[in-house]
Amino acid sequence: MKRNAISVLLAAVAVVALAGCTQEKQNEIMRSVQNWTGTNGVLEVYAGEKLVKRFIKIDKMSTAYGTEDKTARPYRYGYGVLDENLNGTQDDGEKRVYFEVSDYSTAYVFYESPR
């Protein structure tokens, strides 16, 4: 019984602490939890309306930060399987690769795979 009360108390403290954060901070906390647990992400890169690249099985995408100045860089990076034939599944020969996408010039959509 005492253990259950401690769990309830800790959950209540977490809710109160989260409520006191700004929306931006709450989003950051949720992203860090999601990054820690991982997702089955998909990144689609477009040239105009045409899909030109797809990466699947992405754990997370990260924002690059400067080594010395610690400021955010204008690109995201991650690791995923390059879906060469754009069929949404990993086929023979499709390997895990490193990728970067620019915040300025890359039209992309990142989402959690429904599969």
PDB file of C-alpha atoms in Angstrom:
ATOM      1  CA  MET A   1       0.000   0.000   0.000  1.00  0.00           C
ATOM      2  CA  LYS A   2       2.817   2.419   0.863  1.00  0.00           C
ATOM      3  CA  ARG A   3       4.537   1.734  -2.464  1.00  0.00           C
ATOM      4  CA  ASN A   4       1.340   2.607  -4.372  1.00  0.00           C
ATOM      5  CA  ALA A   5       1.020   5.899  -2.469  1.00  0.00           C
ATOM      6  CA  ILE A   6       4.594   6.854  -3.370  1.00  0.00           C
ATOM      7  CA  SER A   7       3.907   6.112  -7.046  1.00  0.00           C
ATOM      8  CA  VAL A   8       0.785   8.298  -6.991  1.00  0.00           C
ATOM      9  CA  LEU A   9       2.691  11.089  -5.251  1.00  0.00           C
ATOM     10  CA  LEU A  10       5.532  10.966  -7.801  1.00  0.00           C
ATOM     11  CA  ALA A  11       3.051  11.038 -10.690  1.00  0.00           C
ATOM     12  CA  ALA A  12       1.295  14.060  -9.156  1.00  0.00           C
ATOM     13  CA  VAL A  13       4.601  15.896  -8.725  1.00  0.00           C
ATOM     14  CA  ALA A  14       5.507  15.171 -12.373  1.00  0.00           C
ATOM     15  CA  VAL A  15       2.139  16.524 -13.585  1.00  0.00           C
ATOM     16  CA  VAL A  16       2.505  19.711 -11.523  1.00  0.00           C
ATOM     17  CA  ALA A  17       6.098  20.228 -12.714  1.00  0.00           C
ATOM     18  CA  LEU A  18       5.102  19.707 -16.351  1.00  0.00           C
ATOM     19  CA  ALA A  19       2.146  22.092 -16.009  1.00  0.00           C
ATOM     20  CA  GLY A  20       4.514  24.817 -14.827  1.00  0.00           C
ATOM     21  CA  CYS A  21       6.594  24.569 -18.021  1.00  0.00           C
ATOM     22  CA  THR A  22       6.028  26.605 -21.141  1.00  0.00           C
ATOM     23  CA  GLN A  23       4.500  24.828 -24.140  1.00  0.00           C
ATOM     24  CA  GLU A  24       7.878  24.900 -25.874  1.00  0.00           C
ATOM     25  CA  LYS A  25       9.561  23.241 -22.877  1.00  0.00           C
ATOM     26  CA  GLN A  26       6.795  20.619 -22.684  1.00  0.00           C
ATOM     27  CA  ASN A  27       7.318  19.820 -26.368  1.00  0.00           C
ATOM     28  CA  GLU A  28      11.072  19.548 -25.802  1.00  0.00           C
ATOM     29  CA  ILE A  29      10.538  17.140 -22.900  1.00  0.00           C
ATOM     30  CA  MET A  30       8.144  15.015 -24.941  1.00  0.00           C
ATOM     31  CA  ARG A  31      10.591  14.905 -27.873  1.00  0.00           C
ATOM     32  CA  SER A  32      13.398  13.799 -25.575  1.00  0.00           C
ATOM     33  CA  VAL A  33      11.190  11.015 -24.195  1.00  0.00           C
ATOM     34  CA  GLN A  34      10.209  10.014 -27.719  1.00  0.00           C
ATOM     35  CA  ASN A  35      13.849  10.147 -28.843  1.00  0.00           C
ATOM     36  CA  TRP A  36      14.799   7.964 -25.922  1.00  0.00           C
ATOM     37  CA  THR A  37      12.081   5.398 -26.652  1.00  0.00           C
ATOM     38  CA  GLY A  38      12.499   5.628 -30.420  1.00  0.00           C
ATOM     39  CA  THR A  39       9.977   5.697 -33.222  1.00  0.00           C
ATOM     40  CA  ASN A  40       9.553   3.991 -36.549  1.00  0.00           C
ATOM     41  CA  GLY A  41      10.018   7.225 -38.479  1.00  0.00           C
ATOM     42  CA  VAL A  42       9.730   7.904 -42.191  1.00  0.00           C
ATOM     43  CA  LEU A  43      11.380  10.858 -43.933  1.00  0.00           C
ATOM     44  CA  GLU A  44      10.160  11.812 -47.386  1.00  0.00           C
ATOM     45  CA  VAL A  45      12.072  14.371 -49.465  1.00  0.00           C
ATOM     46  CA  TYR A  46      10.282  16.233 -52.251  1.00  0.00           C
ATOM     47  CA  ALA A  47      11.329  18.159 -55.363  1.00  0.00           C
ATOM     48  CA  GLY A  48       8.236  20.254 -55.943  1.00  0.00           C
ATOM     49  CA  GLU A  49       5.336  17.810 -55.701  1.00  0.00           C
ATOM     50  CA  LYS A  50       7.437  14.766 -56.642  1.00  0.00           C
ATOM     51  CA  LEU A  51       8.746  12.348 -53.998  1.00  0.00           C
ATOM     52  CA  VAL A  52      12.461  11.866 -54.749  1.00  0.00           C
ATOM     53  CA  LYS A  53      13.890  10.141 -51.614  1.00  0.00           C
ATOM     54  CA  ARG A  54      12.484   8.152 -48.730  1.00  0.00           C
ATOM     55  CA  PHE A  55      14.243   6.983 -45.586  1.00  0.00           C
ATOM     56  CA  ILE A  56      12.480   4.443 -43.359  1.00  0.00           C
ATOM     57  CA  LYS A  57      13.077   2.851 -39.947  1.00  0.00           C
ATOM     58  CA  ILE A  58      14.408   6.099 -38.470  1.00  0.00           C
ATOM     59  CA  ASP A  59      14.907   6.091 -34.687  1.00  0.00           C
ATOM     60  CA  LYS A  60      15.045   9.861 -34.436  1.00  0.00           C
ATOM     61  CA  MET A  61      16.087  12.999 -36.235  1.00  0.00           C
ATOM     62  CA  SER A  62      18.314  15.394 -34.342  1.00  0.00           C
ATOM     63  CA  THR A  63      19.101  19.063 -34.667  1.00  0.00           C
ATOM     64  CA  ALA A  64      22.791  19.743 -35.182  1.00  0.00           C
ATOM     65  CA  TYR A  65      24.469  22.000 -32.601  1.00  0.00           C
ATOM     66  CA  GLY A  66      27.805  23.813 -32.777  1.00  0.00           C
ATOM     67  CA  THR A  67      30.625  22.213 -30.817  1.00  0.00           C
ATOM     68  CA  GLU A  68      31.861  25.411 -29.201  1.00  0.00           C
ATOM     69  CA  ASP A  69      28.980  27.895 -29.405  1.00  0.00           C
ATOM     70  CA  LYS A  70      26.211  25.312 -28.738  1.00  0.00           C
ATOM     71  CA  THR A  71      23.818  27.102 -31.110  1.00  0.00           C
ATOM     72  CA  ALA A  72      21.442  25.165 -33.328  1.00  0.00           C
ATOM     73  CA  ARG A  73      22.580  24.623 -36.903  1.00  0.00           C
ATOM     74  CA  PRO A  74      20.147  24.903 -39.826  1.00  0.00           C
ATOM     75  CA  TYR A  75      19.916  21.183 -40.539  1.00  0.00           C
ATOM     76  CA  ARG A  76      18.642  17.932 -39.092  1.00  0.00           C
ATOM     77  CA  TYR A  77      20.362  14.558 -39.286  1.00  0.00           C
ATOM     78  CA  GLY A  78      19.733  10.927 -38.529  1.00  0.00           C
ATOM     79  CA  TYR A  79      20.127   7.327 -39.634  1.00  0.00           C
ATOM     80  CA  GLY A  80      17.599   5.343 -41.611  1.00  0.00           C
ATOM     81  CA  VAL A  81      17.215   2.809 -44.388  1.00  0.00           C
ATOM     82  CA  LEU A  82      17.321   4.398 -47.854  1.00  0.00           C
ATOM     83  CA  ASP A  83      14.156   3.132 -49.577  1.00  0.00           C
ATOM     84  CA  GLU A  84      15.594   3.205 -53.098  1.00  0.00           C
ATOM     85  CA  ASN A  85      12.457   2.014 -54.901  1.00  0.00           C
ATOM     86  CA  LEU A  86      10.103   4.144 -52.720  1.00  0.00           C
ATOM     87  CA  ASN A  87       7.854   1.210 -51.833  1.00  0.00           C
ATOM     88  CA  GLY A  88       7.890   1.841 -48.063  1.00  0.00           C
ATOM     89  CA  THR A  89       9.582  -1.414 -47.072  1.00  0.00           C
ATOM     90  CA  GLN A  90      13.194  -2.486 -46.673  1.00  0.00           C
ATOM     91  CA  ASP A  91      14.115  -4.724 -49.587  1.00  0.00           C
ATOM     92  CA  ASP A  92      17.281  -6.744 -50.224  1.00  0.00           C
ATOM     93  CA  GLY A  93      20.231  -4.435 -50.754  1.00  0.00           C
ATOM     94  CA  GLU A  94      18.618  -1.379 -49.088  1.00  0.00           C
ATOM     95  CA  LYS A  95      20.931  -0.397 -46.260  1.00  0.00           C
ATOM     96  CA  ARG A  96      20.956   1.890 -43.241  1.00  0.00           C
ATOM     97  CA  VAL A  97      22.607   5.241 -44.049  1.00  0.00           C
ATOM     98  CA  TYR A  98      23.346   8.608 -42.466  1.00  0.00           C
ATOM     99  CA  PHE A  99      21.387  11.578 -43.868  1.00  0.00           C
ATOM    100  CA  GLU A 100      21.077  15.338 -43.402  1.00  0.00           C
ATOM    101  CA  VAL A 101      18.280  17.673 -44.459  1.00  0.00           C
ATOM    102  CA  SER A 102      18.536  21.455 -44.588  1.00  0.00           C
ATOM    103  CA  ASP A 103      15.974  23.637 -42.838  1.00  0.00           C
ATOM    104  CA  TYR A 104      16.304  26.195 -45.630  1.00  0.00           C
ATOM    105  CA  SER A 105      16.183  24.340 -48.909  1.00  0.00           C
ATOM    106  CA  THR A 106      14.861  20.816 -48.342  1.00  0.00           C
ATOM    107  CA  ALA A 107      11.152  20.150 -48.682  1.00  0.00           C
ATOM    108  CA  TYR A 108      10.587  17.166 -46.399  1.00  0.00           C
ATOM    109  CA  VAL A 109       7.985  15.444 -44.245  1.00  0.00           C
ATOM    110  CA  PHE A 110       8.919  13.360 -41.206  1.00  0.00           C
ATOM    111  CA  TYR A 111       6.293  11.124 -39.614  1.00  0.00           C
ATOM    112  CA  GLU A 112       5.865   7.943 -37.625  1.00  0.00           C
ATOM    113  CA  SER A 113       5.213   4.956 -39.858  1.00  0.00           C
ATOM    114  CA  PRO A 114       1.720   3.492 -39.516  1.00  0.00           C
ATOM    115  CA  ARG A 115       3.221  -0.005 -40.032  1.00  0.00           C
TER     116      ARG A 115
END
